[in-house]
mmCIF file of C-alpha atoms in Angstrom:
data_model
loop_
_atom_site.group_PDB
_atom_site.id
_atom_site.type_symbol
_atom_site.label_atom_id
_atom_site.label_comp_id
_atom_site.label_asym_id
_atom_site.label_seq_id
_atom_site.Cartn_x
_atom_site.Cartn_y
_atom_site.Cartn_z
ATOM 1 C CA UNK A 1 -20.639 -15.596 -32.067
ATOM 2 C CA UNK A 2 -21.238 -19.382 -31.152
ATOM 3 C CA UNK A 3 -18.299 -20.921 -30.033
ATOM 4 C CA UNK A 4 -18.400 -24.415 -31.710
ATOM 5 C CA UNK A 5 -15.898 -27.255 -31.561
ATOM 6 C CA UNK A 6 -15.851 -30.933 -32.916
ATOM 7 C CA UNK A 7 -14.837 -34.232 -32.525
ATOM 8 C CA UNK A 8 -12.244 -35.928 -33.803
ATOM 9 C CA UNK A 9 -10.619 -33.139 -35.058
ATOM 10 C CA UNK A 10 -9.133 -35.886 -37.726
ATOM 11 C CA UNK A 11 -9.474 -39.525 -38.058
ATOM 12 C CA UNK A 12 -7.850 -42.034 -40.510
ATOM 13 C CA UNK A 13 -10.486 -45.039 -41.079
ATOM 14 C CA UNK A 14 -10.217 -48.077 -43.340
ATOM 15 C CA UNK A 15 -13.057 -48.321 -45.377
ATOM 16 C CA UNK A 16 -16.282 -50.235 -44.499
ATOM 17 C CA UNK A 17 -16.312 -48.518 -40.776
ATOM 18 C CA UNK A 18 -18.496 -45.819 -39.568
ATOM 19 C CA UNK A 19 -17.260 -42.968 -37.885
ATOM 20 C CA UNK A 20 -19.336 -40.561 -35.855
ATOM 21 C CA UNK A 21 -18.633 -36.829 -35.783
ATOM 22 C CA UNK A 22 -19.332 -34.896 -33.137
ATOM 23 C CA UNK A 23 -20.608 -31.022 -32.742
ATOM 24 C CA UNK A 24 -20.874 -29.028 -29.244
ATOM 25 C CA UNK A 25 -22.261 -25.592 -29.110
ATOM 26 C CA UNK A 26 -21.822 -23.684 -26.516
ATOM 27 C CA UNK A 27 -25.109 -21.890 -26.253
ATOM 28 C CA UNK A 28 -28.608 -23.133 -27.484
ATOM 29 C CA UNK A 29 -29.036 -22.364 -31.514
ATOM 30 C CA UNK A 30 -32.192 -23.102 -33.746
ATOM 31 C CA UNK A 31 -30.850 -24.666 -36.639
ATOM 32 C CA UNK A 32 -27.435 -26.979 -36.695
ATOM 33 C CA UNK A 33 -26.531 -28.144 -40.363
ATOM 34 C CA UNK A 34 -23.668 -30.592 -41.512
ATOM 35 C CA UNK A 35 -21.644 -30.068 -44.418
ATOM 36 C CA UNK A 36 -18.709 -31.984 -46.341
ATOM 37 C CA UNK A 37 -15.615 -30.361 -48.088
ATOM 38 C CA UNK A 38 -13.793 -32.275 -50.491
ATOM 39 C CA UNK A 39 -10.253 -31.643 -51.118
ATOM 40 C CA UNK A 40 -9.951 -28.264 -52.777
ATOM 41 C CA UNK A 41 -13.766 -27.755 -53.294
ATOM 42 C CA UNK A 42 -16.303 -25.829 -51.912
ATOM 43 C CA UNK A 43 -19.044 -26.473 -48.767
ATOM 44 C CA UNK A 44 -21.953 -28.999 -49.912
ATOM 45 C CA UNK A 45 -24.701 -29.286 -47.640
ATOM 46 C CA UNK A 46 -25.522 -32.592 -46.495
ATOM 47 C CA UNK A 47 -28.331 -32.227 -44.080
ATOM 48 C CA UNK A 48 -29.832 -29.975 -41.337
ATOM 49 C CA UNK A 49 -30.086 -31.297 -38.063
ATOM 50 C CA UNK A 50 -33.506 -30.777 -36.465
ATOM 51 C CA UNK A 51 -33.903 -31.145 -32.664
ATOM 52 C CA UNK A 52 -36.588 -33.512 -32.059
ATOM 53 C CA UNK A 53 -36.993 -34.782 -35.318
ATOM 54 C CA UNK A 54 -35.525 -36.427 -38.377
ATOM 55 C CA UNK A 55 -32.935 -34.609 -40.304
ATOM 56 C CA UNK A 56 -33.540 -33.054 -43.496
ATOM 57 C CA UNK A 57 -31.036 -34.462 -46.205
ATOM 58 C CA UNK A 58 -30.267 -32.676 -49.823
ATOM 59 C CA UNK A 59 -30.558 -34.051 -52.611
ATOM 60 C CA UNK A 60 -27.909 -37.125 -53.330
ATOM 61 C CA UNK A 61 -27.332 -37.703 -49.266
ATOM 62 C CA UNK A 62 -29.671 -40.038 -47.710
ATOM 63 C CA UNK A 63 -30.239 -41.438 -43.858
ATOM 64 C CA UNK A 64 -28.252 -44.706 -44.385
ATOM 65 C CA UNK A 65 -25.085 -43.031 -45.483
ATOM 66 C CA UNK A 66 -24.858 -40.336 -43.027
ATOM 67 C CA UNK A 67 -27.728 -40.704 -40.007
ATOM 68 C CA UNK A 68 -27.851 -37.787 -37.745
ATOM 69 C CA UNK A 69 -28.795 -37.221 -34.414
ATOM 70 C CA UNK A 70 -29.969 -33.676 -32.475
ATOM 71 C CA UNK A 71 -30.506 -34.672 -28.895
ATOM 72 C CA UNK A 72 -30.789 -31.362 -27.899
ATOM 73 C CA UNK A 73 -30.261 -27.944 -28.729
ATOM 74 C CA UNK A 74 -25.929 -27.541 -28.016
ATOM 75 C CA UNK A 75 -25.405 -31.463 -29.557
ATOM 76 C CA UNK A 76 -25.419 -32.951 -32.963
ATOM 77 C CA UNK A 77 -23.754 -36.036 -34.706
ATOM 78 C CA UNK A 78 -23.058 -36.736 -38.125
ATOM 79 C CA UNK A 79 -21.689 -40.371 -38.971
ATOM 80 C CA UNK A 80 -20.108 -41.386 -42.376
ATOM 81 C CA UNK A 81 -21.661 -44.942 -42.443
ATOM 82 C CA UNK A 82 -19.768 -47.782 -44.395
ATOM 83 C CA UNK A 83 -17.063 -45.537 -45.391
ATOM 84 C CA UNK A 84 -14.912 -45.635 -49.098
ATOM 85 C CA UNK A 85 -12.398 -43.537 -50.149
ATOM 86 C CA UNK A 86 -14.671 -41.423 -52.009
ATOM 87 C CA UNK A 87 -15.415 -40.254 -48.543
ATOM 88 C CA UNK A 88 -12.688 -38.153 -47.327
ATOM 89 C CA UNK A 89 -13.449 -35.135 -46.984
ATOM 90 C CA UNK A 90 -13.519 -32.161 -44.533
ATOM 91 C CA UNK A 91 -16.916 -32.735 -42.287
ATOM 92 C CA UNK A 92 -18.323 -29.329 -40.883
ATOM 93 C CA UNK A 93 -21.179 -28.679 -38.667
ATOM 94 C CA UNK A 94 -22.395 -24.821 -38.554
ATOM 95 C CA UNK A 95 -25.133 -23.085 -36.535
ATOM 96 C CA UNK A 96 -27.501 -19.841 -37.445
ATOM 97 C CA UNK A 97 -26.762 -17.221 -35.986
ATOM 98 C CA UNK A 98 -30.016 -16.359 -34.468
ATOM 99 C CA UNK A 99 -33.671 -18.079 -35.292
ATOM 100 C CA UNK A 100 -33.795 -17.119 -38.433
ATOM 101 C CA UNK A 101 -30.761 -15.538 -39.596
ATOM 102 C CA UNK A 102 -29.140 -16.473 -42.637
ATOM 103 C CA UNK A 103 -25.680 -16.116 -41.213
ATOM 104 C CA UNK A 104 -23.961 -19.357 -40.303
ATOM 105 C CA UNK A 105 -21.021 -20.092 -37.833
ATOM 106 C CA UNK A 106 -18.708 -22.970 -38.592
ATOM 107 C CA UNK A 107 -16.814 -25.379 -36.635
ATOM 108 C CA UNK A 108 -13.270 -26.407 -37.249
ATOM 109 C CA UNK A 109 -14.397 -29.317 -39.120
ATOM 110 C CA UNK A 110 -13.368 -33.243 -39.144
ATOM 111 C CA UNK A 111 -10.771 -34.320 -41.527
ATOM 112 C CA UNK A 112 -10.919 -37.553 -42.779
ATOM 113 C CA UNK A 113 -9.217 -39.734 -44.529
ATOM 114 C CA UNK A 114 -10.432 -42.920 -45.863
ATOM 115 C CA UNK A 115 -8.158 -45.783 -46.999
ATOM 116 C CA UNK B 1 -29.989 -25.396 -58.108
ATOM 117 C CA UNK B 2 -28.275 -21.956 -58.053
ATOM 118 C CA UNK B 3 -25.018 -21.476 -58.234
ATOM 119 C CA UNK B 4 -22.569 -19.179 -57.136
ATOM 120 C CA UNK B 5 -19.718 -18.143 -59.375
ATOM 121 C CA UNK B 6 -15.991 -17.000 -58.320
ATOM 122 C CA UNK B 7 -12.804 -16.394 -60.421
ATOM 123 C CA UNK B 8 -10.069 -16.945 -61.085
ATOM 124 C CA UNK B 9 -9.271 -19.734 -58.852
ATOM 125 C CA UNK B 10 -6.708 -18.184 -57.533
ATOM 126 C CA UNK B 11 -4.825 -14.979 -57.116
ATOM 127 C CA UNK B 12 -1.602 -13.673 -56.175
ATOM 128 C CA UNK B 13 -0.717 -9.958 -54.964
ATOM 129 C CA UNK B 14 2.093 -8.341 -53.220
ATOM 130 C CA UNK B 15 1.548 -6.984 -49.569
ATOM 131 C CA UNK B 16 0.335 -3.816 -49.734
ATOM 132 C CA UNK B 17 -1.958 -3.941 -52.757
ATOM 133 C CA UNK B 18 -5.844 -3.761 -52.933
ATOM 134 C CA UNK B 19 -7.766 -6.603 -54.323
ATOM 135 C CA UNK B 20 -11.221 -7.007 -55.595
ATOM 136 C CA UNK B 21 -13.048 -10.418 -55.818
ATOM 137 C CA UNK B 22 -16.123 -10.623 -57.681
ATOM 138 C CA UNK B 23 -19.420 -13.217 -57.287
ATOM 139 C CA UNK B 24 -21.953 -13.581 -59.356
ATOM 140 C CA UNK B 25 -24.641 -15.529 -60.379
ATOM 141 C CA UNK B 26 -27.436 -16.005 -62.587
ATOM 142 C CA UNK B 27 -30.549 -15.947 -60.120
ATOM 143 C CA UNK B 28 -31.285 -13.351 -57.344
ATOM 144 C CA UNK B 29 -30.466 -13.681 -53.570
ATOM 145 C CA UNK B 30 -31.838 -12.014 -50.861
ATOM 146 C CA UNK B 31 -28.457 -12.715 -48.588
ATOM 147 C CA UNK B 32 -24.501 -12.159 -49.324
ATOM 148 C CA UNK B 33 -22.262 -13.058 -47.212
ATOM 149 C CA UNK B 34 -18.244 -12.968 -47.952
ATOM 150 C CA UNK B 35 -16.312 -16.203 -45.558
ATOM 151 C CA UNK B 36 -12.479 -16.625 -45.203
ATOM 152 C CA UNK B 37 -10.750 -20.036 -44.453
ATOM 153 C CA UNK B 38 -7.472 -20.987 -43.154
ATOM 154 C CA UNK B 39 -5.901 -23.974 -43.704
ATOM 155 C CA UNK B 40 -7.168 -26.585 -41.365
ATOM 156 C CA UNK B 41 -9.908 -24.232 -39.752
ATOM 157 C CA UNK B 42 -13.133 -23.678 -40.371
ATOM 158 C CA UNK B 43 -15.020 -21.123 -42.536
ATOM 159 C CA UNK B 44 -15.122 -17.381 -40.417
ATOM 160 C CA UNK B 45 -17.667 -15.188 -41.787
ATOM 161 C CA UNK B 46 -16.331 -11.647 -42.770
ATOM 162 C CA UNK B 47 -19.269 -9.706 -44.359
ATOM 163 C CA UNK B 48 -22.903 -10.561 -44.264
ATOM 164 C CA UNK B 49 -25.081 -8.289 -46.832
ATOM 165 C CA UNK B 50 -28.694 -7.892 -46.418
ATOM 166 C CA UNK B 51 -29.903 -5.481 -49.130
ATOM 167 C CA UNK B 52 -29.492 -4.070 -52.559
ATOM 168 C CA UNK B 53 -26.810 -1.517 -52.753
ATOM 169 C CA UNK B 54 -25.766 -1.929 -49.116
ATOM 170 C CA UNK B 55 -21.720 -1.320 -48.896
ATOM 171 C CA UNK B 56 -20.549 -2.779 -45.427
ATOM 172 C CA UNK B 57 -16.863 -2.370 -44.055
ATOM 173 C CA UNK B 58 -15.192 -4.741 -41.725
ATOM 174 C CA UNK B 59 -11.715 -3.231 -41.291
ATOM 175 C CA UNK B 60 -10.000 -3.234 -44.427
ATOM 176 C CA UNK B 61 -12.305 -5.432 -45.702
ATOM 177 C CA UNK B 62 -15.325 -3.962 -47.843
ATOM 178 C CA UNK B 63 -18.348 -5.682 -49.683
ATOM 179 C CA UNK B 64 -20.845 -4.809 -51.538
ATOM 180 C CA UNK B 65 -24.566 -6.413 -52.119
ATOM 181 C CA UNK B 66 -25.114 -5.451 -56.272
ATOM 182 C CA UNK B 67 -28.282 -3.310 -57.419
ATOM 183 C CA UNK B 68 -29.424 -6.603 -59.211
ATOM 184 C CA UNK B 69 -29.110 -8.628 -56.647
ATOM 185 C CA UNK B 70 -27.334 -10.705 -58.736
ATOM 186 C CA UNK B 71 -23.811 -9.713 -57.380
ATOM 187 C CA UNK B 72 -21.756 -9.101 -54.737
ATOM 188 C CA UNK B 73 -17.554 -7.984 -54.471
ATOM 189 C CA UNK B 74 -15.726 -8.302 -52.033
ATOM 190 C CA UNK B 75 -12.292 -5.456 -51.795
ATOM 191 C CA UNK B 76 -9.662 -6.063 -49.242
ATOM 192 C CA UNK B 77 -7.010 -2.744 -49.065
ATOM 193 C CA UNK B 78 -3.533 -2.919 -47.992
ATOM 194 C CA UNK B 79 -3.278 -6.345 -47.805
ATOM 195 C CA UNK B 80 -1.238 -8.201 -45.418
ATOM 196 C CA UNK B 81 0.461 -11.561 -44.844
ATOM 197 C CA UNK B 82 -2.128 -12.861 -42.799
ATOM 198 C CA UNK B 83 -4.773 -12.342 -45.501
ATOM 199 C CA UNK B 84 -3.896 -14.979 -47.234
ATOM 200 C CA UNK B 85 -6.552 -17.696 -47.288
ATOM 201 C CA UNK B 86 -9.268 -18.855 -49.427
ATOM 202 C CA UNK B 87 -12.402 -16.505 -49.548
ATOM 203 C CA UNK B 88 -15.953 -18.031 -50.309
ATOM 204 C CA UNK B 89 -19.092 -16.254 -51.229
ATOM 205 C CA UNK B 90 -22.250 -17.341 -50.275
ATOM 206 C CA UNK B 91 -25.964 -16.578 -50.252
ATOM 207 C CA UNK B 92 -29.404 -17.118 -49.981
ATOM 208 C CA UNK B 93 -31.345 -17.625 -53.223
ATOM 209 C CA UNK B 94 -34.496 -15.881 -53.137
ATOM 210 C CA UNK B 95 -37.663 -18.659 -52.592
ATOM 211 C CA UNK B 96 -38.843 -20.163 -49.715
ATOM 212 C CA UNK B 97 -36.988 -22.560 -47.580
ATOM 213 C CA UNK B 98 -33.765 -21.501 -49.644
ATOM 214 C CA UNK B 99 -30.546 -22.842 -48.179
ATOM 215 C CA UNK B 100 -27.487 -21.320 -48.085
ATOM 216 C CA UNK B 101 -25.609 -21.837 -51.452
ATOM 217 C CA UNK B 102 -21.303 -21.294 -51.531
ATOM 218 C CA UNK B 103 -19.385 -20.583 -54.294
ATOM 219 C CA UNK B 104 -16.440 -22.405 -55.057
ATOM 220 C CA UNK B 105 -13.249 -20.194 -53.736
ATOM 221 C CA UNK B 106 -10.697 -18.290 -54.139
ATOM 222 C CA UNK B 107 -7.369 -18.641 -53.091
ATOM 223 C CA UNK B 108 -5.610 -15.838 -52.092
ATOM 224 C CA UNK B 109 -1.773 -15.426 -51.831
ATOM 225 C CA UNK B 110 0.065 -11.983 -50.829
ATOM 226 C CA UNK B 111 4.098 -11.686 -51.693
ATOM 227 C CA UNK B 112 5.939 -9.969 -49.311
#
């Protein structure tokens, strides 16, 4: 499996910053997708991170909130933009496991705490 | 969207028993797969399940992918300490450009 690590591992912010997340991979994947993890709750996917192109957001996450960038295929960031308590969560990037494959790797994930 | 349901919330067993953890839903999915997660780790996936029917061990971990489709469990024997954790289903809803869907958890503590 993929071994993926990001960056911070956990940040405290006051709110109206950005923070930027970061994901390294060490070995070229297809598909690199971002998810959040509020407290005690499941994985909601925010967005999938295409190399090369815009990311794809789900419904109720947009651009301006959480722009994403997937210089290549190891590297992805994921920033909270203009940040509110209603924000911390647990941020986790994953990879596929192979083109294709429905099987997803996660990293440790970002906690974050908003004040 | 679909939805992936788990319960109870949580459960509690003493070290050494089997347990059985159920997911269902009310749509079919053409993936199952069974994640655990530590406190202050990522998800680690356990299980993936492909077809209908297909029973796949991973140690004493053993899942299932239900006739309907509808369904997957999820039995861990002789459980240990170090099982404890929260365990999340997940799958693929059948329909193109389907993305992967979680259910919301279940908590797992072993007594020993």
């Amino acid at each position: 499996s993929a071994v993926i690590s990001q960056k911070p591992s956990r940040d405290i912010c006051q709110r109206g910053t950005s923070l930027t997340i970061q994901c390294q991979v060490d070995s070229q994947v297809t598909m690199m997708f971002w998810y959040r993890q509020q407290p005690g709750q499941s994985l909601t996917l925010i967005a999938t991170a295409n190399q090369g192109s815009e990311a794809t957001y789900e419904s109720g996450f947009v651009i301006d909130k959480f722009p994403i960038s997937r210089p290549n295929l190891t590297f992805s960031t994921l920033t909270v933009s203009n940040m509110s308590p209603e924000d911390s969560s647990i941020y986790l990037c994953s990879v596929d496991k192979a083109s294709g494959s429905d099987e997803q790797f996660f990293g440790p994930g970002t906690r974050l705490t908003v004040l | 969207g679909q939805q992936l349901n788990q319960s109870p919330q949580s459960m509690f067993i003493q070290e050494g028993e089997d347990v059985s953890m159920n997911c269902t839903s009310s749509s079919i999915f053409n993936t199952w797969l069974w994640y655990k997660q530590d406190p202050g780790e990522g998800p680690v996936l356990l299980i993936a399940l492909y077809k209908a029917g297909e029973l796949t061990s991973n140690g004493r971990l053993t899942a299932q992918f239900g006739i309907t489709r509808k369904d997957s469990f999820l039995n861990i024997s002789a459980s240990i300490p170090s099982d404890v954790g929260i365990y999340f289903c997940a799958g693929t809803p059948s329909g193109a450009n389907s993305k992967l869907t979680f259910g919301k958890g279940i908590t797992l503590s072993v007594r020993p």
